[in-house]
Every structure is written in structure tokens, then in C-alpha cells.
mmCIF file of C-alpha atoms and ligand atoms in Angstrom:
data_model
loop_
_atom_site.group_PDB
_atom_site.id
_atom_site.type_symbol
_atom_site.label_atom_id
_atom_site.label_comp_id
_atom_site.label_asym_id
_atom_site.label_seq_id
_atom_site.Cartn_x
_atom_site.Cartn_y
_atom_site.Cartn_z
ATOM 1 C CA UNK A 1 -12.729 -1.893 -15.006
ATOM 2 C CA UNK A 2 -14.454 1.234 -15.134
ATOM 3 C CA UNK A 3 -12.859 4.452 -16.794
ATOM 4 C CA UNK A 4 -11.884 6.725 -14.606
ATOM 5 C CA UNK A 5 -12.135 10.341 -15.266
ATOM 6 C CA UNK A 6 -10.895 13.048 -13.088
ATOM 7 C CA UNK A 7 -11.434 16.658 -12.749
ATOM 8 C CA UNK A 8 -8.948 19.057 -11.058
ATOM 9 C CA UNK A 9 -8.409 22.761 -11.059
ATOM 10 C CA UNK A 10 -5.052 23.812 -8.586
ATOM 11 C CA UNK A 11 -6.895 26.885 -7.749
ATOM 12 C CA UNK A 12 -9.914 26.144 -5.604
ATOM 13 C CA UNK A 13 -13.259 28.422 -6.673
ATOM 14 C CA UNK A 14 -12.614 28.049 -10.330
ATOM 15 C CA UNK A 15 -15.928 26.114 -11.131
ATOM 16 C CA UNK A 16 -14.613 23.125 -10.882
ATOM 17 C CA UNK A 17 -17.586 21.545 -8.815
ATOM 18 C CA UNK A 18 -20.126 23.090 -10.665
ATOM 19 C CA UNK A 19 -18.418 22.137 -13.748
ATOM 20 C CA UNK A 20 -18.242 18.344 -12.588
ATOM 21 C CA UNK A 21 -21.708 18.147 -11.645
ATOM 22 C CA UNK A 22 -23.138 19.162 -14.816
ATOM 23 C CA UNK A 23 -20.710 16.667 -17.106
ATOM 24 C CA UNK A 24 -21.862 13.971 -14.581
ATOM 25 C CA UNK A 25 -25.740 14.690 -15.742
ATOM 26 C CA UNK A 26 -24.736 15.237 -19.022
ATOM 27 C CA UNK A 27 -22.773 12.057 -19.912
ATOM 28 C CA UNK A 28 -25.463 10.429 -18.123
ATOM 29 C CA UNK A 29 -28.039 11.760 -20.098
ATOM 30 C CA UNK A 30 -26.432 10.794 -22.969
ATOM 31 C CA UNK A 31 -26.817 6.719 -21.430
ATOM 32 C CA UNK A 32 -23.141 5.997 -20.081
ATOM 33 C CA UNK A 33 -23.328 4.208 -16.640
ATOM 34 C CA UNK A 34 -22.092 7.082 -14.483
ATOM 35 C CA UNK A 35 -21.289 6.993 -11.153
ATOM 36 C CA UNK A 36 -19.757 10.505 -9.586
ATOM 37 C CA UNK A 37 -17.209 10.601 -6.913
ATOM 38 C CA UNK A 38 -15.971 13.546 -4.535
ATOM 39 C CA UNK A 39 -12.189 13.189 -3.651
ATOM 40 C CA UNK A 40 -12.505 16.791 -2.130
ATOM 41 C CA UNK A 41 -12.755 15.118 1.173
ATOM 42 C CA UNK A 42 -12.210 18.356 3.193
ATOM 43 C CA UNK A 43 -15.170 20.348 1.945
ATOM 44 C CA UNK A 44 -17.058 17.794 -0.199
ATOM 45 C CA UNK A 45 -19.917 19.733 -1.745
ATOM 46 C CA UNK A 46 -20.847 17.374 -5.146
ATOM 47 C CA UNK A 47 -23.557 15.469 -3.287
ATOM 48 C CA UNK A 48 -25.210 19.056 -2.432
ATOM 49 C CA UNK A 49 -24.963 19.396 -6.548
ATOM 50 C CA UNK A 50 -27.136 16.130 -6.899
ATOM 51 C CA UNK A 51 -29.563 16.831 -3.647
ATOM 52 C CA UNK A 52 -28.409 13.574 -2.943
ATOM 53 C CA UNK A 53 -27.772 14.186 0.588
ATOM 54 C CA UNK A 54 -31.284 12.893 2.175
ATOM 55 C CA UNK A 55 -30.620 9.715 0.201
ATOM 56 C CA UNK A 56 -28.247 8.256 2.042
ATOM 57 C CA UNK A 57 -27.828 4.600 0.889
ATOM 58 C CA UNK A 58 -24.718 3.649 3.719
ATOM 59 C CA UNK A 59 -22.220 6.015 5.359
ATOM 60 C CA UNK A 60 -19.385 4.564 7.694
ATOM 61 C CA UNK A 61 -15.962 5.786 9.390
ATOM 62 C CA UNK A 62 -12.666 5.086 7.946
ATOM 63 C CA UNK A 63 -9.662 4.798 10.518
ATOM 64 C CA UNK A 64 -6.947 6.430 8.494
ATOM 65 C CA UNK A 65 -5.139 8.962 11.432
ATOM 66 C CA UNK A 66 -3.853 8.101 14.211
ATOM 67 C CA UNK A 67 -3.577 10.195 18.118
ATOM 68 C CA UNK A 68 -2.566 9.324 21.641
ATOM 69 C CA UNK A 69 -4.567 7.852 24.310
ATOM 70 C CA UNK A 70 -4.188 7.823 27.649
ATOM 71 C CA UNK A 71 -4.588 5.431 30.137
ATOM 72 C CA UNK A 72 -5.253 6.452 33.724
ATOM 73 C CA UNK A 73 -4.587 3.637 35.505
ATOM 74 C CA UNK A 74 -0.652 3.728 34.860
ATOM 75 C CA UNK A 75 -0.046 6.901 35.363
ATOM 76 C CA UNK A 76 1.686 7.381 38.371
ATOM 77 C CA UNK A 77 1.194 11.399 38.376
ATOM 78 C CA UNK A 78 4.942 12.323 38.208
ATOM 79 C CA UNK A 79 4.028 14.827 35.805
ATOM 80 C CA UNK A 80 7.348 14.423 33.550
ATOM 81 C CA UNK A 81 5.112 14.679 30.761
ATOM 82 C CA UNK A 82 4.641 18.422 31.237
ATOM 83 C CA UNK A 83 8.053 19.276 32.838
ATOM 84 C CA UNK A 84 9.932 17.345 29.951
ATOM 85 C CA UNK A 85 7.454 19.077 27.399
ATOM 86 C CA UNK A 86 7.220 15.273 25.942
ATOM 87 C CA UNK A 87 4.784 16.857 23.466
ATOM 88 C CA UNK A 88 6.314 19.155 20.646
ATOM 89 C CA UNK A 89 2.802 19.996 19.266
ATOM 90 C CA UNK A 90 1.638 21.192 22.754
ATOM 91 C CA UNK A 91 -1.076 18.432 22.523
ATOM 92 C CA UNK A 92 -0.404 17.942 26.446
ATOM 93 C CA UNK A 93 -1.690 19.857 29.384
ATOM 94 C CA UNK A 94 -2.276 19.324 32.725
ATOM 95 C CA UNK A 95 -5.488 18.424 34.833
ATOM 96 C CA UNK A 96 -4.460 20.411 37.907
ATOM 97 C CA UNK A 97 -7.933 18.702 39.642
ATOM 98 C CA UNK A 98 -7.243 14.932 38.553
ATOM 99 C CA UNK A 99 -3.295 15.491 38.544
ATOM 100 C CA UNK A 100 -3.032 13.959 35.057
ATOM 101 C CA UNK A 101 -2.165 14.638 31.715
ATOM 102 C CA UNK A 102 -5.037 15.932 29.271
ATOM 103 C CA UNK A 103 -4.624 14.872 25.201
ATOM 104 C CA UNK A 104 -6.208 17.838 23.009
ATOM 105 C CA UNK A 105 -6.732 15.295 20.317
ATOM 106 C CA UNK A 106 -7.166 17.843 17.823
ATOM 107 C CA UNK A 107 -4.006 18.728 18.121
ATOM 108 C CA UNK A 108 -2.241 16.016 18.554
ATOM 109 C CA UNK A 109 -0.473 14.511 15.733
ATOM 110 C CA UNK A 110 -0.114 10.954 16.817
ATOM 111 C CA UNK A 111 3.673 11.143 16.463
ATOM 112 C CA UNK A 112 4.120 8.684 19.657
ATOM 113 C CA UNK A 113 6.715 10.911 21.817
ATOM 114 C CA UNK A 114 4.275 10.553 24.673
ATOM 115 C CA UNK A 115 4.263 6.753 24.648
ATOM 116 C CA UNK A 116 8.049 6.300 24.011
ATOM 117 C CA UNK A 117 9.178 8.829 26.864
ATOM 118 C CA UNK A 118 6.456 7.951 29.463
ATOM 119 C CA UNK A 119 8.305 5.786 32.316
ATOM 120 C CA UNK A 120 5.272 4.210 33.147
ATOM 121 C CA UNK A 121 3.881 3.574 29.582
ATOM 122 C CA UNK A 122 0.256 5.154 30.136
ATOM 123 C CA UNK A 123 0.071 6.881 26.429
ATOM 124 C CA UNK A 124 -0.858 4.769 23.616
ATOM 125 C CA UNK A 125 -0.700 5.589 19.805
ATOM 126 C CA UNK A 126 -4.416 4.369 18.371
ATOM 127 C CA UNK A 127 -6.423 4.511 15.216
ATOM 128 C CA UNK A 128 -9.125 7.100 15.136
ATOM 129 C CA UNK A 129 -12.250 7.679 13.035
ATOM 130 C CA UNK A 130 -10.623 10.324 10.820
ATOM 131 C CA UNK A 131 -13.517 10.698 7.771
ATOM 132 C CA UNK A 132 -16.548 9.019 7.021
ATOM 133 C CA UNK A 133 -17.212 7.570 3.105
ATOM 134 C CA UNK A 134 -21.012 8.377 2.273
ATOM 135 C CA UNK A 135 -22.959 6.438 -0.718
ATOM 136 C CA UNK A 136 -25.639 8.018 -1.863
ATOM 137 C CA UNK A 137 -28.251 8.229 -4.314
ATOM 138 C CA UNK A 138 -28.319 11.433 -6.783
ATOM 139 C CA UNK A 139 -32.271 12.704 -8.026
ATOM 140 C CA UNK A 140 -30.580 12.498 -11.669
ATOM 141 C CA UNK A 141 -30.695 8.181 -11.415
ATOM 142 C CA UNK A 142 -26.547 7.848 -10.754
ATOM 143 C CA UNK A 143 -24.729 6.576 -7.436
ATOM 144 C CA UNK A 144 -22.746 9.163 -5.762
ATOM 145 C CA UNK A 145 -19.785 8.355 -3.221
ATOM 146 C CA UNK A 146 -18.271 11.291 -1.418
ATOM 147 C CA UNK A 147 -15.614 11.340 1.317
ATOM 148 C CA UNK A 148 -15.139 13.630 4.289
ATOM 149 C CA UNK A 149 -12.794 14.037 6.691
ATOM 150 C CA UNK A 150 -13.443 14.851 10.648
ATOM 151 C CA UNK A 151 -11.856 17.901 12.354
ATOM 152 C CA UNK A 152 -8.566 17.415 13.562
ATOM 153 C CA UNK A 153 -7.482 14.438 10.607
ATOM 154 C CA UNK A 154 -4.637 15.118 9.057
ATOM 155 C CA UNK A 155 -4.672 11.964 6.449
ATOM 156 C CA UNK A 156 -7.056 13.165 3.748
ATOM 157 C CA UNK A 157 -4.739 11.811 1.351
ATOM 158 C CA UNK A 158 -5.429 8.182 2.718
ATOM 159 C CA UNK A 159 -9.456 8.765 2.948
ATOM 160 C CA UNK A 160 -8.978 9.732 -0.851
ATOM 161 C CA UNK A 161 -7.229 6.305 -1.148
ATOM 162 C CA UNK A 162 -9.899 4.416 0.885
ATOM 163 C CA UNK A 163 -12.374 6.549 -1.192
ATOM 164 C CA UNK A 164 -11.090 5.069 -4.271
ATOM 165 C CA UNK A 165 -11.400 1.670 -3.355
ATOM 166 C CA UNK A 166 -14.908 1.642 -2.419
ATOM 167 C CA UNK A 167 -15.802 3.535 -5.417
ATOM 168 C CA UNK A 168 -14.226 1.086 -7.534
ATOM 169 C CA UNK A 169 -15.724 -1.754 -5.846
ATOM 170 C CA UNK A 170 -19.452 -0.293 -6.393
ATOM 171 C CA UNK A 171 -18.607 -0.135 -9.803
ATOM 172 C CA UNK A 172 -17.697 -3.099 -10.045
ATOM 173 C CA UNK A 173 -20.343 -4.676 -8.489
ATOM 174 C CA UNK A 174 -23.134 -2.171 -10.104
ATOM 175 C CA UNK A 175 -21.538 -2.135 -13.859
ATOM 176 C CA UNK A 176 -20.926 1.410 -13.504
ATOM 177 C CA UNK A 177 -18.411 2.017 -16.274
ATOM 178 C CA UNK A 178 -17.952 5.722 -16.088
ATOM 179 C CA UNK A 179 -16.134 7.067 -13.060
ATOM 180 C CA UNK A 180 -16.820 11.042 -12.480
ATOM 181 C CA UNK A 181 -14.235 12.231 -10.017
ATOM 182 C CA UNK A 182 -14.015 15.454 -8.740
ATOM 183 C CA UNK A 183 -11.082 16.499 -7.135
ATOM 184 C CA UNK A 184 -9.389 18.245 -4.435
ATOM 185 C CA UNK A 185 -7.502 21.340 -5.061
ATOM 186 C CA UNK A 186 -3.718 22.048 -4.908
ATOM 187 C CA UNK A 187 -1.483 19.549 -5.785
ATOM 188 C CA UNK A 188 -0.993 17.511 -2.479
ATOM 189 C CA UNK A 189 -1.434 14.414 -1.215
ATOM 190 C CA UNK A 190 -4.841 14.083 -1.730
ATOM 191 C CA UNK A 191 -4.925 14.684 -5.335
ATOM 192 C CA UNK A 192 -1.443 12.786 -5.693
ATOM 193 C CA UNK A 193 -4.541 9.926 -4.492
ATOM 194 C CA UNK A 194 -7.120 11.103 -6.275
ATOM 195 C CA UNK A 195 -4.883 11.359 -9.647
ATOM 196 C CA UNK A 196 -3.596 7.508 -8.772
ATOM 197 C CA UNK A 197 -4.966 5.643 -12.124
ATOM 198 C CA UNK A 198 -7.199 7.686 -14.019
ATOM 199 C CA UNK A 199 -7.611 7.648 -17.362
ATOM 200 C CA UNK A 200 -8.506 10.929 -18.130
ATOM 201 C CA UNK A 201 -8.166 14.464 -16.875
ATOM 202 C CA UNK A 202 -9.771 17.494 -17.210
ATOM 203 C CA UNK A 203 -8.042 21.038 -15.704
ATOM 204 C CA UNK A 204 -10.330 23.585 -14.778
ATOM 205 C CA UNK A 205 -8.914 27.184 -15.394
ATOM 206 C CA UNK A 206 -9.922 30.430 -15.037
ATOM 207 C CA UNK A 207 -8.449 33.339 -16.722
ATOM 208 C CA UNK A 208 -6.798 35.080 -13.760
ATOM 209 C CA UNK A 209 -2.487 35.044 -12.972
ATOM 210 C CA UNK A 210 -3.233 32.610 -10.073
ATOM 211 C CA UNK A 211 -5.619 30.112 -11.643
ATOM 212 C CA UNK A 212 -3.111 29.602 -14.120
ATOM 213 C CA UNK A 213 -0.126 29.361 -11.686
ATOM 214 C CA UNK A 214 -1.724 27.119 -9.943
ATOM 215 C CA UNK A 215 -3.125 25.144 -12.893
ATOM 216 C CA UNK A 216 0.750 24.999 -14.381
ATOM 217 C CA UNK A 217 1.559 23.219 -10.893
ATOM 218 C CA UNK A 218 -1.643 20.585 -11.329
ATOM 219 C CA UNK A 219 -0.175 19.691 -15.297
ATOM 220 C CA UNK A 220 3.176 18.910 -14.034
ATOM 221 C CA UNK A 221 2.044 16.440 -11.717
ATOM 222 C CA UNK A 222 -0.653 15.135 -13.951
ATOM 223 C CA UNK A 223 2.417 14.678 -16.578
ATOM 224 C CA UNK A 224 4.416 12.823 -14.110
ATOM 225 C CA UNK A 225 1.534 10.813 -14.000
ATOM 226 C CA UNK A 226 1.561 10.402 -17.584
ATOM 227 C CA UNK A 227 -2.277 10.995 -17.907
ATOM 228 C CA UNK A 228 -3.659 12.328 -20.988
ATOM 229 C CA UNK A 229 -5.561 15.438 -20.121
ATOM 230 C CA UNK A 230 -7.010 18.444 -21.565
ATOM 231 C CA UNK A 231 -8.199 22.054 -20.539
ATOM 232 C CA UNK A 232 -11.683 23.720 -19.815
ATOM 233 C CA UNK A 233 -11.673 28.039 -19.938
ATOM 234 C CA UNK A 234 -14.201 28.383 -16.916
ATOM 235 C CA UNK A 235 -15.514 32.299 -17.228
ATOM 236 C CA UNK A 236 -13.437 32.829 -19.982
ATOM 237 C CA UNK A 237 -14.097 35.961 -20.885
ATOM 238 C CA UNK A 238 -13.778 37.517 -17.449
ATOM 239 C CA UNK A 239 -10.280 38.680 -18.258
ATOM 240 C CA UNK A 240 -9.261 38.595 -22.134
ATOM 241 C CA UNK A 241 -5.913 39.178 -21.834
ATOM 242 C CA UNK A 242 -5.733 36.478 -18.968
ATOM 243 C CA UNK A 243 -7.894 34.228 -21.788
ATOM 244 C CA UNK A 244 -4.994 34.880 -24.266
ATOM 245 C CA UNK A 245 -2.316 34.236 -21.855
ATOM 246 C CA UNK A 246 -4.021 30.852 -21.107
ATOM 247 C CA UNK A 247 -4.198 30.383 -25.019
ATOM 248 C CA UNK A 248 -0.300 31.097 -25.432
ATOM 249 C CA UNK A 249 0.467 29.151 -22.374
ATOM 250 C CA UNK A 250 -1.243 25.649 -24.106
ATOM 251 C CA UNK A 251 -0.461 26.593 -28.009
ATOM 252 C CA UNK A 252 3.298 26.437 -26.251
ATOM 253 C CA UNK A 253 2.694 23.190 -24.624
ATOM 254 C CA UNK A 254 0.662 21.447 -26.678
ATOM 255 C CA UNK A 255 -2.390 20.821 -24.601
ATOM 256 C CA UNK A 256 -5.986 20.066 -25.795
ATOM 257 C CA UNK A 257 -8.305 23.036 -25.006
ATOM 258 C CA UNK A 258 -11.695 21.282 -24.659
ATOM 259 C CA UNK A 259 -13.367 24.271 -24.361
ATOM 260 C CA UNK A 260 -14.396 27.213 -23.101
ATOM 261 C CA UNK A 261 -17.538 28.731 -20.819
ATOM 262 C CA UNK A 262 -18.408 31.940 -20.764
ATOM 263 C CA UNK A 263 -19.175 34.419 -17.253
ATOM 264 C CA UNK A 264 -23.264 33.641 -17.665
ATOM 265 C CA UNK A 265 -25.543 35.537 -15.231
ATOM 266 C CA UNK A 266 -27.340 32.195 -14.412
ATOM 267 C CA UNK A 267 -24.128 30.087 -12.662
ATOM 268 C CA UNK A 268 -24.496 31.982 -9.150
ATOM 269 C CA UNK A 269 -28.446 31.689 -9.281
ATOM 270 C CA UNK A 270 -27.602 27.798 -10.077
ATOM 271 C CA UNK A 271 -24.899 28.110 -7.261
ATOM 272 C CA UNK A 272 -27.330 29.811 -5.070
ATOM 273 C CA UNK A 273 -29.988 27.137 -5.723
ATOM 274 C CA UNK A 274 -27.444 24.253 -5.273
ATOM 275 C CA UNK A 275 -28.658 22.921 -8.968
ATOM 276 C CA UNK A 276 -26.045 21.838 -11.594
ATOM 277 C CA UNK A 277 -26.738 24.619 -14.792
ATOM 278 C CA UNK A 278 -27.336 22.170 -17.458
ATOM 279 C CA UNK A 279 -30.255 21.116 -15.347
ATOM 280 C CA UNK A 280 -31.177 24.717 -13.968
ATOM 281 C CA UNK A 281 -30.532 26.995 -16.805
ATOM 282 C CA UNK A 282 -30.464 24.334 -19.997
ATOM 283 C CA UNK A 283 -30.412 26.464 -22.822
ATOM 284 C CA UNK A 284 -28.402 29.232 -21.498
ATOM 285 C CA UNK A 285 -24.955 29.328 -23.249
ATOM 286 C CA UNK A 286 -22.982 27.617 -20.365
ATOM 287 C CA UNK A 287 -25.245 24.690 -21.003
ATOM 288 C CA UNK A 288 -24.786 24.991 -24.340
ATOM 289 C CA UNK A 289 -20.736 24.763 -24.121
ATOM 290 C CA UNK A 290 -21.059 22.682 -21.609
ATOM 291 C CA UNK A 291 -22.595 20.464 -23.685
ATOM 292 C CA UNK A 292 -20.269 20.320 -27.002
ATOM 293 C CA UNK A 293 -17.381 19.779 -24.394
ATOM 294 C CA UNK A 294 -19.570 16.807 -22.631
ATOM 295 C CA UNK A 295 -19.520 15.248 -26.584
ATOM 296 C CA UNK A 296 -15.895 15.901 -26.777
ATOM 297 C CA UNK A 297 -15.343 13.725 -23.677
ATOM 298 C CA UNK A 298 -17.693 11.202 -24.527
ATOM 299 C CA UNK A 299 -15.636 10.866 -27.738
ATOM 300 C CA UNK A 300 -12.215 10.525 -25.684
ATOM 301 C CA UNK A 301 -14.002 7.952 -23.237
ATOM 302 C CA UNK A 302 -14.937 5.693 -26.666
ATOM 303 C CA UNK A 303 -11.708 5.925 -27.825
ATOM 304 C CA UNK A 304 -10.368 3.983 -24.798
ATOM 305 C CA UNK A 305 -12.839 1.299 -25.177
ATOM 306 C CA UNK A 306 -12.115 0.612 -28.571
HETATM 307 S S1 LIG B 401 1.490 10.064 31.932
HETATM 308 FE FE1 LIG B 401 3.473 9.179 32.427
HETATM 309 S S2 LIG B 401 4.872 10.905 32.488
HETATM 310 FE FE2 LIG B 401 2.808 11.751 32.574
HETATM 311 S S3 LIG B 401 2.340 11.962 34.736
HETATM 312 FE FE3 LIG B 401 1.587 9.965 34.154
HETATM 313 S S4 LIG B 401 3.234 8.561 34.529
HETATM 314 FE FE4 LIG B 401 4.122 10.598 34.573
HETATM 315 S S1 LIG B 402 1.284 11.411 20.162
HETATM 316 FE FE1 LIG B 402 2.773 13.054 19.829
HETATM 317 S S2 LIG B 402 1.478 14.789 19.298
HETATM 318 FE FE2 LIG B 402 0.135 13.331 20.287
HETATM 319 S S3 LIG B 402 0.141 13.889 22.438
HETATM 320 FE FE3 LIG B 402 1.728 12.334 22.166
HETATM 321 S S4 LIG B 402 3.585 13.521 21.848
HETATM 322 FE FE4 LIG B 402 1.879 14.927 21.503
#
């Protein structure tokens, strides 16, 4: 089974993309059979990272939410459906020309009041294409698998889980040993998927208040997990007091600081350009950190195998 290594911030716009892509290149640089994933099915942006997204090797939809369909024929146009106010996410209206209901499907939550309280049964509750799962090739030689969810879905936790499958099955099939996955932010339920048997984690934290709220929130889950983990400083010296409260904050709890990266000049032209640093700026002192922590990592991954 491959290892699976995860990457996870709390905070969103912490790095922890750009940060993701670069270890990707970097481990695979250094010959480990990568393969990256993006768990951050609601705005997926690693495959931009890789200029993978012209490559397409197979996309297809992945039923995971359900909504209400209706079906004309037995409706009998009482109009209860409206009057009754069946709907308690005002997903009903009325089609004053056709004298039926009308589903807004977007907001409709598929929670089946419609179908249960209809006398003449004309609603149905029905799978939906809620997110497609896209396999694609990166320029920099490794498979990359991204989800992304449709508008109006409201089970990105279960596309992470579907995700996760497929992934694994490619590497299984391919020999790809070393699972990249980047993941959503927060700490719902699709990083409660994404988290779901890794081996590894890395926290991306920035030295602000709210990165490291939010971070705090990430750990506890990832302990209740009982992952091993450890911490990156993304623009670490940004805010040195915020640095040293981060410091404090893991001397207290006893957490591995893999390292730290620096505010460089060159990350938004990288960001701009949609090109990981290491690759875009690779002697620049991000690249540089970026690649002791990359050793550090690969050290952690060989300790598992042994
Ligand atoms: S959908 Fe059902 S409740 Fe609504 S108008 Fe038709 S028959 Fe009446
Ligand atoms: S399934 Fe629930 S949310 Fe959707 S239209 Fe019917 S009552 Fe409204």
C-alpha cells in the first residue's frame, strides 16, 4: 500500500498549495514514485500547479448528493405543495403558466419532504452528478488526481471519500508508492475524509492569531486521528512575535517543527505564473528550505518502510 502523506493548514491562504506542489516535485526529483492528490474538492487548484490541466488522461462524475425530481405526469395540480410550504429550504415554487411545482435544484437539499407529503407521489429523491474526479498527467512525469465538486453539492466530504479510493486504486495499479495529498481547509467533513488513513501529516502555519487558531483546531483532530504529524512556518518572518508565539505554542506541545520558509519576493511571481517555486525560482531561499524540509520528509517516509 502506498504511504499516504497529507498536507493541511485550518486556515485557507496559508501556502499550503503552493507548499504541496513544490514537495510533490521535490520528492519526486529525488526518485520516489509520487503521485499528488487534491482533496480540496471545492476549489481544487494543484493541477493548475503542475499545468496538468490540458492533459487530461480520464475525468468522470461521481453521484454522491442527492435532490428531488419531479414527475409531471402525477401531479394532479392541487398545489398543496406551495400552500403546505412542503419545502423548508424554499426549494419549491410555482409555475403559474404550467400550474406545477418548479425544483430550484440548487437549493434543494434532497431531504425528501416533497416526496413523503405529496398525495399523489410525483417528487422523487434521486442521485445527482455532484463532482467530477479528474486524472491527469503533471509536465514534472507524476499522475495527478484532483476532485471537484458541482455547484449546488453539498457532499464534498463523500467526493473526498470517492477521491480516495480511486487514488488508491491508481496506485495500486501504477506502483505509485508515495501519496501527495493536499487538503481542504477547516476541519470538516472533508478533511475528517481526507485525514481517513494517512500516514503522515504536515500543518501549514502562518504566523498570524488566526492561522494558528485555526491550525490548533486541525492538530486536535489530526490527534484524534492519532497521526504523527509535524509543522511547516510558511512566511515566517512576516510577524516575529506571531513566529515566537507559534514556537511557544509547539515547544508546549511537543510537536516537530519541520521547518520554516521565509516571506521571499519570488512566491507571488511563482503564484502569478501558476509554477511551483522550487521549479520557478530554484535557488531562491524558499527553494532552498523547501528543500532541507523535502529531506526531512523523505527521512520520515523511510522510516515507515523499514
Ligand atoms: S406535486 Fe403533488 S402536491 Fe404538488 S401540485 Fe402536484 S400533486 Fe399537488
Ligand atoms: S427534497 Fe426537500 S429540499 Fe428538496 S425540494 Fe423536496 S422538500 Fe425541498
Amino acid at each position: 500500500m502506498a504511504y499516504h502523506l497529507g498536507i493541511v493548514s485550518g486556515k485557507g491562504g496559508v501556502g499550503k498549495t503552493s507548499i504541496t506542489a513544490s514537495i510533490a516535485c521535490l520528492l519526486a526529483e529525488e526518485g520516489l514514485p509520487v503521485i499528488a492528490v487534491d482533496t480540496d474538492v471545492d476549489a481544487p487548484n494543484l493541477a493548475i500547479l503542475f499545468q496538468a490541466k490540458n492533459n487530461q488522461v480520464q475525468e468522470f462524475h461521481v453521484k454522491t448528493t442527492e435532490k428531488a425530481a419531479f414527475i409531471p405526469e402525477k401531479c394532479v395540480h392541487c398545489k398543496l405543495c406551495i400552500d403546505d410550504a412542503f419545502c423548508h429550504f424554499d426549494a419549491l415554487k410555482w409555475d403559474e403558466d404550467n400550474l406545477i411545482p418548479k425544483i430550484d435544484s440548487i437549493v434543494c437539499e434532497g431531504c425528501g419532504a416533497c416526496k413523503i407529503f405529496c398525495p399523489e407521489s410525483a417528487f422523487e429523491v434521486e442521485p445527482v452528478n455532484s463532482g467530477t474526479i479528474n486524472h491527469l498527467k503533471s509536465i514534472y512525469n507524476f499522475d495527478v488526481i484532483t476532485g471537484e465538486t458541482i455547484l449546488g453539492a453539498q457532499t464534498s466530504g463523500k467526493l473526498v471519500t470517492e477521491l480516495r479510493k480511486y487514488a488508491d486504486e491508481v496506485a495500486k495499479n501504477e506502483s505509485k508508492d508515495i501519496m501527495i495529498i493536499d487538503g481542504p481547509p477547516g476541519i470538516g467533513c472533508p478533511v475528517i475524509a481526507m485525514l481517513t488513513g494517512l500516514d503522515y501529516v504536515i500543518v501549514i502555519i502562518e504566523p498570524t492569531t488566526a492561522a494558528l487558531h485555526d491550525a490548533d483546531r486541525v492538530i486536535s483532530v489530526i490527534n484524534n486521528f492519532n497521526i504523527p504529524f509535524g509543522i511547516i512556518i510558511n512566511k515566517s518572518d512576516m510577524y516575529l512575535e506571531g513566529n515566537k508565539r507559534i514556537k511557544e505554542y509547539l515547544n508546549k506541545n511537543k510537536i516537530e517543527l519541520l521547518g520554516e520558509i521565509p516571506l521571499d519576493s519570488e512566491w507571488p511571481y511563482a503564484i502569478a505564473k501558476g509554477i511551483p517555486i522550487i521549479k520557478d525560482h530554484p535557488n531562491g531561499i524558499s527553494a532552498q528550505n523547501l528543500k532541507k524540509i523535502s529531506k526531512k520528509i523523505n527521512v520520515i517516509i523511510k522510516e515507515k518502510e523499514k
